mmCIF file of C-alpha atoms in Angstrom:
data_model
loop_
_atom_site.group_PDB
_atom_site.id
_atom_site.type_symbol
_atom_site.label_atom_id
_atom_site.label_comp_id
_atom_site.label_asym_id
_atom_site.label_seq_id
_atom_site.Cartn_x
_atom_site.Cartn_y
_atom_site.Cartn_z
ATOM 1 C CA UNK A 1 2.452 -30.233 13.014
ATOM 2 C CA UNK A 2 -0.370 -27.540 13.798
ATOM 3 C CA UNK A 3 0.560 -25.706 16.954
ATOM 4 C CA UNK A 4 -2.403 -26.470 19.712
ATOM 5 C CA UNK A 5 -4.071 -24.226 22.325
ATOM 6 C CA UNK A 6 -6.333 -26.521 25.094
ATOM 7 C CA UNK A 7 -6.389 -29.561 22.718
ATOM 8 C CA UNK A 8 -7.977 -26.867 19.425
ATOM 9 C CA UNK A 9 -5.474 -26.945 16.493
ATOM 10 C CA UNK A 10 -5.356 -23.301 14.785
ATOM 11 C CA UNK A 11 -7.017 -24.797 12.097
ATOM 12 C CA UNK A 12 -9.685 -26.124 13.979
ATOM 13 C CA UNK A 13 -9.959 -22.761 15.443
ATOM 14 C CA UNK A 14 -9.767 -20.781 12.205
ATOM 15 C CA UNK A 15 -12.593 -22.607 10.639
ATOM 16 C CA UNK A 16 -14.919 -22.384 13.985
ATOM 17 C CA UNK A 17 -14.364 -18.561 13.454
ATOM 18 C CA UNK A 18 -15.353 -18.754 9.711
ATOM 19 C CA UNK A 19 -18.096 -20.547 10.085
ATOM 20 C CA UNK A 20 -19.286 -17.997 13.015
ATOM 21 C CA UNK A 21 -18.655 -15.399 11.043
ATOM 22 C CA UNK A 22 -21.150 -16.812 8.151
ATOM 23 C CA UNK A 23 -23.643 -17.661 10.352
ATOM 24 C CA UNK A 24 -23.868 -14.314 11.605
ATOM 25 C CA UNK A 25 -23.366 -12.461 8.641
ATOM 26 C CA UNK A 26 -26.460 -14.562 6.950
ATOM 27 C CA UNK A 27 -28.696 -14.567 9.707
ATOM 28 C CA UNK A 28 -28.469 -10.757 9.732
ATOM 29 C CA UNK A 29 -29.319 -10.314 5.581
ATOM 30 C CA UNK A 30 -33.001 -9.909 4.682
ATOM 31 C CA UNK A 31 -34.381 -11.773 2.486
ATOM 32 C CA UNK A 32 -35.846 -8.757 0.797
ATOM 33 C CA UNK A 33 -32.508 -7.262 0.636
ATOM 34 C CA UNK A 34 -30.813 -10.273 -1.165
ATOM 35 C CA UNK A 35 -33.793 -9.818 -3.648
ATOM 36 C CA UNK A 36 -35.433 -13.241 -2.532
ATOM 37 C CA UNK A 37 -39.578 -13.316 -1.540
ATOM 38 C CA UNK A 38 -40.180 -14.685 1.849
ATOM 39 C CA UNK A 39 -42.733 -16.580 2.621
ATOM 40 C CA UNK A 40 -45.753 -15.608 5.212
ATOM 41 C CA UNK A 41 -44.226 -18.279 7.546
ATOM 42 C CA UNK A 42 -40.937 -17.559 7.777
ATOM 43 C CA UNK A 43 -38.998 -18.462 10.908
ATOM 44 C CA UNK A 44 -35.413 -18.429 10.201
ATOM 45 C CA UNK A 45 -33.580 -15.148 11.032
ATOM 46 C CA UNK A 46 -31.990 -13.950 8.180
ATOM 47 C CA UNK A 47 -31.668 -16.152 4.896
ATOM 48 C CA UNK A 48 -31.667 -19.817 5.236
ATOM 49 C CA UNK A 49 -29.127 -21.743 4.048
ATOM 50 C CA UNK A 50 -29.753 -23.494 1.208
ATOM 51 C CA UNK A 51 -30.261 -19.556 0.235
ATOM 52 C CA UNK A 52 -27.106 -18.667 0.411
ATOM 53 C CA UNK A 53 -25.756 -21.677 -1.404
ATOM 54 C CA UNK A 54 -27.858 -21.055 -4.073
ATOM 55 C CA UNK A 55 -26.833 -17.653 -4.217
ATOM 56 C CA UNK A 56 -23.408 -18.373 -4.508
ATOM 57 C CA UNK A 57 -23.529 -20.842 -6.606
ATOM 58 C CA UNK A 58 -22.433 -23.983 -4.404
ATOM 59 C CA UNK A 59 -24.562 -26.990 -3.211
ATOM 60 C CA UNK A 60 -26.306 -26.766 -0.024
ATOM 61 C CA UNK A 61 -24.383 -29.514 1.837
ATOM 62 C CA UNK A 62 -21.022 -28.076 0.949
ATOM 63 C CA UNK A 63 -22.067 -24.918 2.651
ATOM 64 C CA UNK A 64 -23.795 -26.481 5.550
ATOM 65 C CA UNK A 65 -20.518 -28.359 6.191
ATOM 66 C CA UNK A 66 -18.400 -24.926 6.086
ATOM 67 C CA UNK A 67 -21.023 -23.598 8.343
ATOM 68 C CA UNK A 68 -20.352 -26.626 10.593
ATOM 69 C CA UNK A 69 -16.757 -25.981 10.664
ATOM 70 C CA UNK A 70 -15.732 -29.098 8.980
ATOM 71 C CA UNK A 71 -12.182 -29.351 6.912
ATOM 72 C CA UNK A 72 -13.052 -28.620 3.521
ATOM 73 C CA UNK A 73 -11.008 -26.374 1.262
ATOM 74 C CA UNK A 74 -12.038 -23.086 -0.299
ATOM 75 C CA UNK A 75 -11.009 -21.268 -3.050
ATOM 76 C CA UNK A 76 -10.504 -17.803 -3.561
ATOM 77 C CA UNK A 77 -13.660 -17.694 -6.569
ATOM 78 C CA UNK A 78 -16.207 -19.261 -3.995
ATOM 79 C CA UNK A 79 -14.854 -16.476 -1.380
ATOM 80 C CA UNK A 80 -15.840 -13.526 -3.315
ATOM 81 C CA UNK A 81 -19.050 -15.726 -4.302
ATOM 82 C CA UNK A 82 -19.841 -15.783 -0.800
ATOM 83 C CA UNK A 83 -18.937 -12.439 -0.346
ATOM 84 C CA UNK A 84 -21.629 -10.847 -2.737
ATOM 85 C CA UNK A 85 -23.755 -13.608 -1.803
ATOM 86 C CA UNK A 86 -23.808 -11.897 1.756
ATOM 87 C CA UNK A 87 -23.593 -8.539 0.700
ATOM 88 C CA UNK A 88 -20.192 -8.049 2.414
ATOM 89 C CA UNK A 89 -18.381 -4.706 2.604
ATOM 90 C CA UNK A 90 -14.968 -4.433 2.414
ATOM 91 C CA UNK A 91 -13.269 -4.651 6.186
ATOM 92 C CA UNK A 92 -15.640 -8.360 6.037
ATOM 93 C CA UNK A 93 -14.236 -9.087 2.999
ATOM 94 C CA UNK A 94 -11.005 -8.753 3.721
ATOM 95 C CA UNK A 95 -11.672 -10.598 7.146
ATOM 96 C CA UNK A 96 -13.546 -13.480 5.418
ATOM 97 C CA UNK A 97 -10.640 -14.467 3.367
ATOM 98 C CA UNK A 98 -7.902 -13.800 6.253
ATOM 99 C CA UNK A 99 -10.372 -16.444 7.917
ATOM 100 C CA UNK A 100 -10.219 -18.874 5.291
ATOM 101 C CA UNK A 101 -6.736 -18.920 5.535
ATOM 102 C CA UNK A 102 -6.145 -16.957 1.985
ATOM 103 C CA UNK A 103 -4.232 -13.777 1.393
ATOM 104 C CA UNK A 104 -7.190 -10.881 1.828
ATOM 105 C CA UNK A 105 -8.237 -9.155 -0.803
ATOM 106 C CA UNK A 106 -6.043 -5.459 -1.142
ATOM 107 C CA UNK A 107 -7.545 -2.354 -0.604
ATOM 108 C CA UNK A 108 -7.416 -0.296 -3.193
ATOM 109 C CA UNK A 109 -4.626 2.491 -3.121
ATOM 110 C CA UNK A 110 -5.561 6.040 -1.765
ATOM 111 C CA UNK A 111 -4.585 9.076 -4.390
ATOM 112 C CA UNK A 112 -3.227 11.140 -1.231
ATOM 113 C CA UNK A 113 -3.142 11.528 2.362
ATOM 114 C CA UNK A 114 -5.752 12.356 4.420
ATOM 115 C CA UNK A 115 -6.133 16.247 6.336
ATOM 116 C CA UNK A 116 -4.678 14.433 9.338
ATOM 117 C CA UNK A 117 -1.872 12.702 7.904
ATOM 118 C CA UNK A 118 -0.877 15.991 5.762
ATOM 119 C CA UNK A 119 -0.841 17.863 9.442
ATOM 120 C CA UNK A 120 1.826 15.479 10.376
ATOM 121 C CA UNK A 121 3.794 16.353 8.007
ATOM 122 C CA UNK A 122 3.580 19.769 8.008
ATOM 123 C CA UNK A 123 4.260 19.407 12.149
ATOM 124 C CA UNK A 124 7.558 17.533 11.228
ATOM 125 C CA UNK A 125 9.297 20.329 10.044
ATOM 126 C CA UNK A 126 11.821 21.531 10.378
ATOM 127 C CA UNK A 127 12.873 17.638 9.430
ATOM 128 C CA UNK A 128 12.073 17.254 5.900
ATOM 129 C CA UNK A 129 9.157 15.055 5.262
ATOM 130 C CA UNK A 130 6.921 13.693 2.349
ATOM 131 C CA UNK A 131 4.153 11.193 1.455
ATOM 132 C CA UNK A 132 4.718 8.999 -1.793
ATOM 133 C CA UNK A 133 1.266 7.226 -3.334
ATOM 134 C CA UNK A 134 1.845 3.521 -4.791
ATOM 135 C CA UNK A 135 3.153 4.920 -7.620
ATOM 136 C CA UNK A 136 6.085 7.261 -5.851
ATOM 137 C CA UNK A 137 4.530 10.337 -6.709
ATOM 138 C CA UNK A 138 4.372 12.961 -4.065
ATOM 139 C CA UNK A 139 1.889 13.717 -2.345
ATOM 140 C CA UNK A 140 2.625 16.092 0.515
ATOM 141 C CA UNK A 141 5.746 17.214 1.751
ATOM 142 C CA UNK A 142 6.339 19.834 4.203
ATOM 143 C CA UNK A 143 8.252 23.614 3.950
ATOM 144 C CA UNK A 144 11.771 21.703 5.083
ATOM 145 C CA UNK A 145 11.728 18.830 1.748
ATOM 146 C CA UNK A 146 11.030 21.829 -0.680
ATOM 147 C CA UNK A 147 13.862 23.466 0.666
ATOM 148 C CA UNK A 148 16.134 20.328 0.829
ATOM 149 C CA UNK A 149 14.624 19.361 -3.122
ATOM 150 C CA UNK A 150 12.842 22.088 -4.468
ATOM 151 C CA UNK A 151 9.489 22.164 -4.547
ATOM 152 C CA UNK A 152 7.401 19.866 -6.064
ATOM 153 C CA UNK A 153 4.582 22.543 -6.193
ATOM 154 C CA UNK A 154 6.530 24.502 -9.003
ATOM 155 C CA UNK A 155 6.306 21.576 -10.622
ATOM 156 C CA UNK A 156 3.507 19.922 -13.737
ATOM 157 C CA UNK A 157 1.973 17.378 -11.306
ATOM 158 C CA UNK A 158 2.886 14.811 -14.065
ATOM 159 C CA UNK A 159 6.319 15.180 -12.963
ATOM 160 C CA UNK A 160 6.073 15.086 -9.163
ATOM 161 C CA UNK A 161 7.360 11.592 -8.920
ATOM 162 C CA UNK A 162 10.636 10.495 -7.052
ATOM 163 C CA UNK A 163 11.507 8.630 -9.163
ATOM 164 C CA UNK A 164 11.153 10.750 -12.598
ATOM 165 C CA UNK A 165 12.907 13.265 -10.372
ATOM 166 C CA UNK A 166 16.259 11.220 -9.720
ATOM 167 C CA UNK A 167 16.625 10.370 -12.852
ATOM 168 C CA UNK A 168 15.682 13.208 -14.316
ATOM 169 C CA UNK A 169 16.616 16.412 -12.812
ATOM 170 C CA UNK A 170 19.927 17.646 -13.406
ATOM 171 C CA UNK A 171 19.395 19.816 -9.681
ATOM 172 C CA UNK A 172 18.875 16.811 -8.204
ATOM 173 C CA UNK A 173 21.580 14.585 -9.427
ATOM 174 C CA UNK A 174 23.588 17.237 -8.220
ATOM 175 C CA UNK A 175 22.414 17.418 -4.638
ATOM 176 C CA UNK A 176 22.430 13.982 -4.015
ATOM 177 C CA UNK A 177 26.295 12.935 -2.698
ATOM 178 C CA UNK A 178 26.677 9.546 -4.409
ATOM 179 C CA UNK A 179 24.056 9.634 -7.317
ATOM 180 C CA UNK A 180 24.849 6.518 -8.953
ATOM 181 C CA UNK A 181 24.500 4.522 -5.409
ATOM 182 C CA UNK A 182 21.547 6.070 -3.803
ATOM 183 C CA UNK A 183 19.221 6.218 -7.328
ATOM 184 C CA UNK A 184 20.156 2.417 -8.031
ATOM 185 C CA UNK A 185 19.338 1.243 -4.635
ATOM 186 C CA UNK A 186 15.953 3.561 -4.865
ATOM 187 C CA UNK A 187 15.569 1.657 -8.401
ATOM 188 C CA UNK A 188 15.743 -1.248 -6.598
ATOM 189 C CA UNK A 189 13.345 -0.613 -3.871
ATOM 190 C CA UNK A 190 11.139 0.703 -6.454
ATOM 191 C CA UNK A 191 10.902 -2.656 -7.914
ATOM 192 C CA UNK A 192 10.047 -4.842 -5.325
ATOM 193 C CA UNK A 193 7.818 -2.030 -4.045
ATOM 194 C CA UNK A 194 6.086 -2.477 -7.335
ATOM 195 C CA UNK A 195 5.661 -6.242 -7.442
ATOM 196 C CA UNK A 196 2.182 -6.112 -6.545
ATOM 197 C CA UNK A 197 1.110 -3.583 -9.070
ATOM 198 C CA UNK A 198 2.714 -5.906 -12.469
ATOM 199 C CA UNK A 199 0.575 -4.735 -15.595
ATOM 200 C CA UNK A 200 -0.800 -1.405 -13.898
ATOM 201 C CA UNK A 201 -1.180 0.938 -16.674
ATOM 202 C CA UNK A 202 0.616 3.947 -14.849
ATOM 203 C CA UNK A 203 3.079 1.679 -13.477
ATOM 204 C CA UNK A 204 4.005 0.817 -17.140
ATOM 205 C CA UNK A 205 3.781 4.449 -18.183
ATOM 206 C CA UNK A 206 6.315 5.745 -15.722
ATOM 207 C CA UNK A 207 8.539 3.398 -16.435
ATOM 208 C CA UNK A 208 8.277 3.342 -20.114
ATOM 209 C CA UNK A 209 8.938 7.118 -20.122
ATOM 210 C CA UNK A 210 11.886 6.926 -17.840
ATOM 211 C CA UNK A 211 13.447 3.955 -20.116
ATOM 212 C CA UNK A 212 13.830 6.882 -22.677
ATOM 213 C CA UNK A 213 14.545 9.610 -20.741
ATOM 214 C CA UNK A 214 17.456 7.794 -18.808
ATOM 215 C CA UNK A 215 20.013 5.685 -19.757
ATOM 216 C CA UNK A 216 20.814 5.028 -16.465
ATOM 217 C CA UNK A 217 17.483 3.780 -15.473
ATOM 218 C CA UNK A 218 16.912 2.044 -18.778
ATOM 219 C CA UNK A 219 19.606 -0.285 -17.873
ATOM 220 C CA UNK A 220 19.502 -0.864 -13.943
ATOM 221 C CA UNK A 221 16.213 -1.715 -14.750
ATOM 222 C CA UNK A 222 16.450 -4.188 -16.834
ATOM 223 C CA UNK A 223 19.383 -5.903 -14.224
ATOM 224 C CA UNK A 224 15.562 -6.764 -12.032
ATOM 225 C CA UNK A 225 17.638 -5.928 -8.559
ATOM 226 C CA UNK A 226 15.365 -5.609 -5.863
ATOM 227 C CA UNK A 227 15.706 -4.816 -2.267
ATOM 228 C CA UNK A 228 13.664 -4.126 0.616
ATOM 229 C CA UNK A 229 13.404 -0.776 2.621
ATOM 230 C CA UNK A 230 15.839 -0.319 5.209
ATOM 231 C CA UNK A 231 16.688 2.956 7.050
ATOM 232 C CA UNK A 232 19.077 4.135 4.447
ATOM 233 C CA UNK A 233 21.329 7.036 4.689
ATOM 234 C CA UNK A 234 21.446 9.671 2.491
ATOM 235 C CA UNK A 235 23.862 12.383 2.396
ATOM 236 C CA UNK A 236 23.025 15.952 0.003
ATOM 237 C CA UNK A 237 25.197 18.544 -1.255
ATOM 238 C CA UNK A 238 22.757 21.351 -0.634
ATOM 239 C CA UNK A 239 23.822 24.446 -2.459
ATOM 240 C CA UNK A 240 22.813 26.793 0.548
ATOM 241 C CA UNK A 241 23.222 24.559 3.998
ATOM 242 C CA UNK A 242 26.454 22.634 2.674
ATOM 243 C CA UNK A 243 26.410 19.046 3.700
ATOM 244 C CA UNK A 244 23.560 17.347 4.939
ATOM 245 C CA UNK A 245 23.255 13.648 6.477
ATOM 246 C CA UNK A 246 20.035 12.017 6.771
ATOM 247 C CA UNK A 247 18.435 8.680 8.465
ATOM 248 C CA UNK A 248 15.242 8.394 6.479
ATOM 249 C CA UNK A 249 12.241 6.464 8.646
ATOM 250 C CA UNK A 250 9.069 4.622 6.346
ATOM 251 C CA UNK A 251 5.899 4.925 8.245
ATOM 252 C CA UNK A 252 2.498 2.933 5.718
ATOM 253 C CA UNK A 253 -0.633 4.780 6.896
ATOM 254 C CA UNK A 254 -2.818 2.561 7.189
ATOM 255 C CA UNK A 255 -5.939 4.669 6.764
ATOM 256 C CA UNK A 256 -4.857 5.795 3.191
ATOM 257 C CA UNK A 257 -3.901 2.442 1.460
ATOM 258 C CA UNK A 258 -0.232 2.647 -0.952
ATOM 259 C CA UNK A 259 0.340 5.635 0.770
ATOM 260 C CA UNK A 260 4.136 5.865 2.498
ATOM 261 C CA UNK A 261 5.312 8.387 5.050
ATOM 262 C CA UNK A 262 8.979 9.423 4.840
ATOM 263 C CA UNK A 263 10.502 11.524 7.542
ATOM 264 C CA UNK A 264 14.330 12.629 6.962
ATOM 265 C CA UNK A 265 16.085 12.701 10.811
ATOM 266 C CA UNK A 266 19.266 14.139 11.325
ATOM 267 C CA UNK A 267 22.006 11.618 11.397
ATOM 268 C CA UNK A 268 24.769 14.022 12.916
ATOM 269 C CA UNK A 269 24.855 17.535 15.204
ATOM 270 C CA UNK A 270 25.833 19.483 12.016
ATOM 271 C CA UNK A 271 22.857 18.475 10.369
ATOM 272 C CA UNK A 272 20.330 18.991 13.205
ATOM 273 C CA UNK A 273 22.002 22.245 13.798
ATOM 274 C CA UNK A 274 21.701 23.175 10.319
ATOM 275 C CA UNK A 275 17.930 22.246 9.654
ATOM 276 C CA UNK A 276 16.275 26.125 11.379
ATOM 277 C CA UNK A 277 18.365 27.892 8.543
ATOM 278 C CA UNK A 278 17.316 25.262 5.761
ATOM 279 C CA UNK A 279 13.850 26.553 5.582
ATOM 280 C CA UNK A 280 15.122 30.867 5.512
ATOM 281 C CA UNK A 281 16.011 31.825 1.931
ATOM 282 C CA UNK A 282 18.219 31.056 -0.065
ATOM 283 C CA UNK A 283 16.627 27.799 -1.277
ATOM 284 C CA UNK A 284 17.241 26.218 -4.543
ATOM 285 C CA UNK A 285 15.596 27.290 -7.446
ATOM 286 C CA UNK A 286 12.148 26.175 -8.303
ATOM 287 C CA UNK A 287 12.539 23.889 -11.279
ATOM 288 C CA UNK A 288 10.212 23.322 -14.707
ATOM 289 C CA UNK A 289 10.609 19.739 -14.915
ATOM 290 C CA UNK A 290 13.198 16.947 -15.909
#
């Protein structure tokens, strides 16, 4: 049963608030702007209504009853009809179908962090730190994950993903403690992770490319296991510091869209004690690729 607030269902409410929102988003459109000639006596601020039906392709009553906050349905197609119709930007897109009660429209994903966001991870040394894009290919990391990995900057940038990396780098196999555990569960996070991105051209490239570069990876992914993110511990066999053990956080910024913040926090004394000397020389090698 719809939960009430003073007698107003949520639904009730939800379709006041759309039809608000239209109302004020077509009274503030010029006709000129929409490409439509006013007439010399024109009173109605903003397009009229039967203009905006017409403009998005629905009749005139059906809009005037969404206006009126009546209980009709609407579909996704006469959303984004409405949406051009009004010359809507993306924030009132994305509010206009949240309104409507459908999933809002996703933004599309940033190629790297903003200047801010790459300060914060330089300031989070010296606890390693790095930004992944939708596709898990870094995008910043700070002095203390170069040390910890190698760094990705001696890298082709083709190849500075966390995933190729895993799988593919002998150095890194290595320095992780229990390989086989940590890359499958990545795999799996990976997956679900990618759920939203199913046909993406560079989605299918990685992962076509790592099918025959890695046995291992060629078959846990076909097994389809999936799991969500949880602070995870990793533990690294770091061929200058010795053992390290790790609590990694996941922070989404929200102003760069796909992009994922991952900051590494000591999970014992002996690794917070041992974090000043990971970022002095020796560090490992820098490495040509997979």
């Amino acid at each position: 049963m719809p939960s009430q607030v003073h007698g107003v269902t949520t639904g009730q409410a939800r379709r006041r608030a759309l039809a608000e929102f239209l109302r004020s988003r077509r009274e503030r459109l010029t006709p000129r702007a929409a490409g439509i000639l006013a007439g010399p006596r024109r009173r109605t601020p903003g397009l009229r209504r039967e203009e905006v039906a017409q403009l998005s392709g629905v009749s005139v009553t059906w809009y005037t009853w969404l206006e009126q906050a009546r209980e009709i349905s609407v579909s996704r197609q006469v959303l984004e009809s409405l949406a051009r119709a009004l010359m809507l930007d993306a924030p009132e897109r994305r509010h206009l179908f949240a309104l409507a009660g459908e999933p809002p429209p996703e933004r599309a994903p940033a190629e790297g962090p903003g200047p801010a966001l790459q300060r914060l991870v330089d300031a989070l040394d010296p606890h390693p730190a790095y930004c992944l894009d939708a596709h898990w290919n870094l995008v910043a990391w700070n002095r203390a994950e170069a040390a910890l990995i190698g760094d990705p900057a001696a890298l082709p940038p083709e190849r500075r993903n966390l995933l190729r990396l895993v799988f593919t780098d002998p150095a890194l196999r290595t320095l992780l403690a229990d390989w086989p555990g940590q890359a499958r569960h990545l795999l799996a996070q990976f997956r679900a992770d990618a759920r939203r991105r199913v046909g993406d051209p560079d989605l299918e490239h990685l992962t076509d490319g790592l099918r025959r570069e890695s046995e291992e990876f060629a078959a846990w992914w076909e097994a389809h296991d999936v799991a969500d993110f949880r602070a995870g511990r990793w533990v690294f066999r770091h061929p200058g510091a010795g053992l390290l053990t790790f609590d990694y956080v996941k922070l989404a910024a929200l102003d760069a869209p796909g992009v994922k913040l991952f900051a590494c926090m000591p999970a014992d004394e002996e690794t917070a004690g041992k974090l000043p000397d990971l970022l002095t020389p020796p560090v490992p090698e820098a490495r040509t690729g997979g």
